CSV table of C-alpha atoms in Angstrom, one decimal:
chain,number,residue,atom,x,y,z
F,1,MET,CA,-4.9,-19.9,16.6
F,2,ARG,CA,-5.1,-17.0,18.6
F,3,LEU,CA,-3.7,-13.7,17.1
F,4,GLN,CA,-0.7,-12.3,18.9
F,5,ARG,CA,-1.3,-9.3,21.1
F,6,CYS,CA,0.4,-6.9,18.8
F,7,CYS,CA,-2.3,-7.9,16.0
F,8,TYR,CA,-5.2,-7.5,18.4
F,9,GLN,CA,-4.0,-4.0,19.4
F,10,ALA,CA,-3.7,-2.9,15.7
F,11,PHE,CA,-7.3,-3.6,15.3
F,12,ALA,CA,-8.7,-2.7,18.6
F,13,ALA,CA,-9.1,1.0,17.9
F,14,TYR,CA,-12.0,0.3,15.7
F,15,MET,CA,-14.1,-2.9,15.5
F,16,PRO,CA,-17.5,-2.2,14.0
F,17,PRO,CA,-20.7,-3.4,16.2
F,18,SER,CA,-21.5,-5.6,13.2
F,19,HIS,CA,-18.2,-7.7,13.3
F,20,PRO,CA,-18.8,-11.2,14.1
F,21,ALA,CA,-16.3,-11.8,17.0
F,22,PRO,CA,-13.5,-10.0,18.8
F,23,ILE,CA,-10.4,-9.9,16.5
F,24,HIS,CA,-8.2,-11.9,19.1
F,25,CYS,CA,-10.7,-14.7,19.0
F,26,LEU,CA,-10.8,-15.0,15.2
F,27,VAL,CA,-9.4,-18.2,13.6
F,28,ASN,CA,-7.4,-18.1,10.3
F,29,MET,CA,-7.8,-14.2,10.0
F,30,LYS,CA,-7.8,-13.1,6.5
F,31,LEU,CA,-6.7,-9.5,5.3
F,32,LEU,CA,-6.7,-7.8,2.0
F,33,MET,CA,-3.6,-5.8,1.5
F,34,HIS,CA,-3.4,-2.8,-0.9
F,35,ILE,CA,-0.2,-3.5,-2.6
F,36,CYS,CA,1.5,-0.1,-3.9
F,37,CYS,CA,4.5,-2.2,-5.5
F,38,SER,CA,6.2,-5.5,-5.4
F,39,ASN,CA,9.1,-4.3,-3.3
F,40,CYS,CA,7.0,-2.9,-0.5
F,41,CYS,CA,4.8,-5.9,-0.1
F,42,LEU,CA,7.6,-8.3,0.6
F,43,TYR,CA,8.4,-7.8,4.4
F,44,PRO,CA,4.7,-7.1,5.4
F,45,LEU,CA,3.7,-10.3,3.8
F,46,ARG,CA,6.6,-12.3,5.3
F,47,THR,CA,5.8,-10.9,8.6
F,48,LEU,CA,2.1,-11.5,8.6
F,49,SER,CA,2.6,-15.1,7.4
F,50,THR,CA,4.7,-15.7,10.6
F,51,LYS,CA,1.7,-14.6,12.6
F,52,ASN,CA,-0.6,-17.1,10.7
F,53,VAL,CA,-2.5,-14.3,8.9
F,54,SER,CA,-3.8,-15.2,5.5
F,55,VAL,CA,-3.2,-12.2,3.1
F,56,LYS,CA,-4.9,-11.8,-0.2
F,57,GLY,CA,-3.3,-8.9,-2.5
F,58,PHE,CA,-5.1,-6.0,-4.1
F,59,TRP,CA,-3.5,-3.9,-6.9
F,60,ILE,CA,-5.1,-0.6,-7.3
F,61,ASN,CA,-2.9,2.3,-8.1
F,62,PRO,CA,-4.4,5.1,-10.3
F,63,ASN,CA,-1.7,7.5,-8.9
F,64,ILE,CA,1.4,5.9,-10.8
F,65,HIS,CA,2.4,7.8,-13.7
F,66,PRO,CA,3.4,7.7,-16.6
F,67,TYR,CA,1.8,4.6,-18.0
F,68,THR,CA,5.3,3.1,-18.7
F,69,GLU,CA,6.1,3.4,-15.0
F,70,TYR,CA,2.8,2.0,-14.1
F,71,ALA,CA,3.5,-1.1,-16.4
F,72,LEU,CA,6.7,-1.7,-15.0
F,73,ARG,CA,5.5,-1.9,-11.4
F,74,LEU,CA,2.5,-4.1,-12.5
F,75,ASP,CA,4.6,-6.5,-14.2
F,76,ALA,CA,7.0,-6.8,-11.2
F,77,LEU,CA,4.2,-7.7,-9.0
F,78,ARG,CA,2.9,-10.2,-11.5
F,79,PHE,CA,6.2,-11.8,-11.5
F,80,LEU,CA,6.4,-11.9,-7.7
F,81,GLU,CA,2.9,-13.4,-7.7
F,82,LYS,CA,4.1,-16.2,-9.7
F,83,GLU,CA,7.4,-16.6,-7.6
F,84,TRP,CA,5.8,-16.7,-4.4
F,85,GLY,CA,2.5,-18.2,-5.2
F,86,LEU,CA,0.5,-15.3,-4.1
F,87,ASP,CA,-3.1,-14.6,-4.4
F,88,ILE,CA,-3.7,-11.0,-5.8
F,89,GLU,CA,-6.6,-9.4,-7.3
F,90,TYR,CA,-6.0,-6.5,-10.1
F,91,ALA,CA,-7.9,-3.5,-10.5
F,92,ASP,CA,-5.8,-2.8,-13.4
F,93,GLN,CA,-6.9,0.7,-14.4
F,94,TYR,CA,-4.6,3.4,-15.5
F,95,GLY,CA,-6.4,6.2,-13.7
F,96,LEU,CA,-4.7,9.5,-14.8
F,97,ARG,CA,-8.0,11.4,-15.3
F,98,GLU,CA,-9.3,10.4,-11.9
F,99,PHE,CA,-6.2,11.1,-10.1
F,100,LEU,CA,-5.5,14.4,-11.5
F,101,ARG,CA,-9.3,15.5,-10.9
F,102,ALA,CA,-8.8,14.5,-7.3
F,103,VAL,CA,-5.9,16.6,-6.6
F,104,VAL,CA,-6.2,19.7,-8.9
F,105,HIS,CA,-5.9,22.9,-7.1
F,106,ASP,CA,-4.9,21.1,-3.9
F,107,GLU,CA,-1.6,19.6,-5.2
F,108,ASP,CA,0.3,20.3,-1.7
F,109,ASN,CA,-2.2,18.0,0.0
F,110,ARG,CA,-2.0,15.4,-2.7
F,111,CYS,CA,-0.8,12.5,-0.5
F,112,VAL,CA,-4.1,12.4,1.4
F,113,HIS,CA,-6.1,12.2,-1.7
F,114,CYS,CA,-3.9,9.6,-3.0
F,115,TYR,CA,-4.0,7.3,0.0
F,116,SER,CA,-7.9,7.8,0.3
F,117,MET,CA,-8.3,6.9,-3.2
F,118,ARG,CA,-6.6,3.4,-2.9
F,119,LEU,CA,-7.6,2.7,0.8
F,120,GLU,CA,-11.2,3.3,0.2
F,121,GLN,CA,-11.3,1.0,-2.7
F,122,THR,CA,-9.6,-1.5,-0.7
F,123,ALA,CA,-11.8,-1.3,2.2
F,124,ILE,CA,-14.8,-1.7,0.0
F,125,ALA,CA,-13.3,-4.8,-1.8
F,126,ALA,CA,-12.4,-6.4,1.6
F,127,LYS,CA,-15.8,-5.9,2.9
F,128,LYS,CA,-17.3,-7.4,-0.4
F,129,MET,CA,-15.1,-10.4,-0.2
F,130,GLY,CA,-16.0,-11.0,3.4
F,131,LEU,CA,-12.5,-10.7,5.0
F,132,ASP,CA,-11.7,-9.9,8.5
F,133,GLY,CA,-10.0,-6.4,7.6
F,134,PHE,CA,-7.6,-4.6,5.3
F,135,THR,CA,-4.1,-3.1,5.2
F,136,THR,CA,-1.6,-1.7,2.8
F,137,SER,CA,2.1,-2.1,2.0
F,138,LEU,CA,2.7,1.5,2.2
F,139,LEU,CA,3.1,1.2,5.9
F,140,VAL,CA,6.5,-0.3,5.2
F,141,SER,CA,8.1,2.9,3.5
F,142,PRO,CA,10.0,5.4,5.5
F,143,TYR,CA,9.4,7.8,2.7
F,144,GLN,CA,5.6,7.6,2.9
F,145,LYS,CA,3.5,9.6,5.5
F,146,PHE,CA,3.0,6.8,8.0
F,147,ASP,CA,0.6,8.7,10.5
F,148,MET,CA,-1.5,9.9,7.5
F,149,ILE,CA,-1.9,6.4,6.1
F,150,ARG,CA,-3.2,5.1,9.3
F,151,GLU,CA,-5.5,7.9,9.8
F,152,VAL,CA,-6.9,7.6,6.3
F,153,GLY,CA,-7.0,3.7,6.8
F,154,MET,CA,-9.0,4.1,10.1
F,155,THR,CA,-11.4,6.6,8.4
F,156,MET,CA,-12.1,4.3,5.6
F,157,GLY,CA,-12.4,1.3,8.0
F,158,LYS,CA,-15.1,3.2,9.9
F,159,ARG,CA,-16.9,4.3,6.8
F,160,HIS,CA,-17.3,0.9,5.4
F,161,GLU,CA,-17.4,-0.9,8.8
F,162,ILE,CA,-14.3,-3.2,8.4
F,163,PRO,CA,-11.1,-2.9,10.5
F,164,PHE,CA,-7.9,-1.4,9.3
F,165,TYR,CA,-4.7,-3.2,10.3
F,166,GLY,CA,-2.1,-0.4,10.9
F,167,GLU,CA,1.1,-2.4,12.0
F,168,ASP,CA,4.3,-0.3,11.6
F,169,PHE,CA,6.4,-2.5,9.1
F,170,ARG,CA,9.1,0.2,8.6
F,171,PRO,CA,11.7,-1.6,10.9
F,172,GLY,CA,11.7,-4.2,8.0
F,173,TRP,CA,12.4,-1.6,5.2
F,174,HIS,CA,16.1,-2.5,4.8
F,175,GLU,CA,15.3,-6.3,5.0
F,176,GLY,CA,12.7,-5.8,2.2
F,177,VAL,CA,15.2,-4.1,0.1
F,178,ARG,CA,17.7,-6.9,0.4
F,179,MET,CA,14.8,-9.3,-0.6
F,180,SER,CA,13.7,-7.3,-3.5
F,181,LYS,CA,17.4,-7.1,-4.9
F,182,ASP,CA,17.7,-10.9,-4.4
F,183,LEU,CA,14.6,-11.4,-6.5
F,184,GLY,CA,15.7,-8.9,-9.2
F,185,LEU,CA,12.5,-6.9,-8.9
F,186,TYR,CA,12.1,-3.6,-10.6
F,187,ARG,CA,12.9,-0.7,-8.2
F,188,GLN,CA,11.2,2.6,-8.7
F,189,LYS,CA,12.8,5.7,-8.3
F,190,TYR,CA,10.0,8.0,-7.1
F,191,CYS,CA,6.9,7.8,-5.3
F,192,GLY,CA,4.6,7.2,-8.4
F,193,CYS,CA,2.7,10.2,-9.1
F,194,VAL,CA,3.6,12.9,-11.8
F,195,TYR,CA,4.3,15.6,-9.1
F,196,SER,CA,6.6,13.4,-7.2
F,197,GLU,CA,8.5,12.5,-10.5
F,198,MET,CA,8.7,16.4,-11.1
F,199,GLU,CA,10.1,17.2,-7.8
F,200,ARG,CA,12.8,14.4,-8.3
F,201,TYR,CA,14.0,15.7,-11.7
F,202,VAL,CA,13.8,19.3,-10.4
F,203,LYS,CA,15.7,18.5,-7.4
F,204,LYS,CA,18.5,16.8,-9.6
F,205,ALA,CA,18.5,19.8,-12.1
F,206,THR,CA,19.0,22.2,-9.2
F,207,LYS,CA,21.8,20.2,-7.6
F,208,LYS,CA,23.6,20.3,-11.0
F,209,VAL,CA,23.2,24.0,-11.4
F,210,GLY,CA,24.5,24.6,-7.9
F,211,SER,CA,27.5,22.5,-8.4
F,212,ARG,CA,28.6,24.6,-11.6
């Protein structure tokens, strides 16, 4: 099997000298996908499977708070793992302290810290596992900062000498929503961090006050 041209282009921006062969010549390419939640991984997983790309999932999300929300998203992914027969590794750590330490006094730039924490650990894990590259389900969401995610992914790929696969999965967002509803998956109402939760409820409260 030869990878489709779009797959090659997604990798071509960075291939470390130590990589064993050109990406487009690899057989049975294997990626490690950082999974932010069960809903977001549906369309990317299906899309990559049509390209004969093998995907191993990786759960590492110290940004999700409070713990009840973290547990709901984790349980939903474990359910999907059984339903679809997925291969997922879990770095099951509720990282409230680590996340807050990373963003304190720089809350306006919290997203870059959040992406960096997760994608760096994914890159490290993918390299350790001997996989061909890594990616993230965050690339499907129109509510995330796509260009920032790709930039962080490329940076971590260069740092750890493993290619980052940055395909734009956003055209499949609505299809992913449909699939998640059909599966009855838990659907979260905010990004995940305490700041996004705060902004959601403050916005709702402001609307109520303004409508009086």
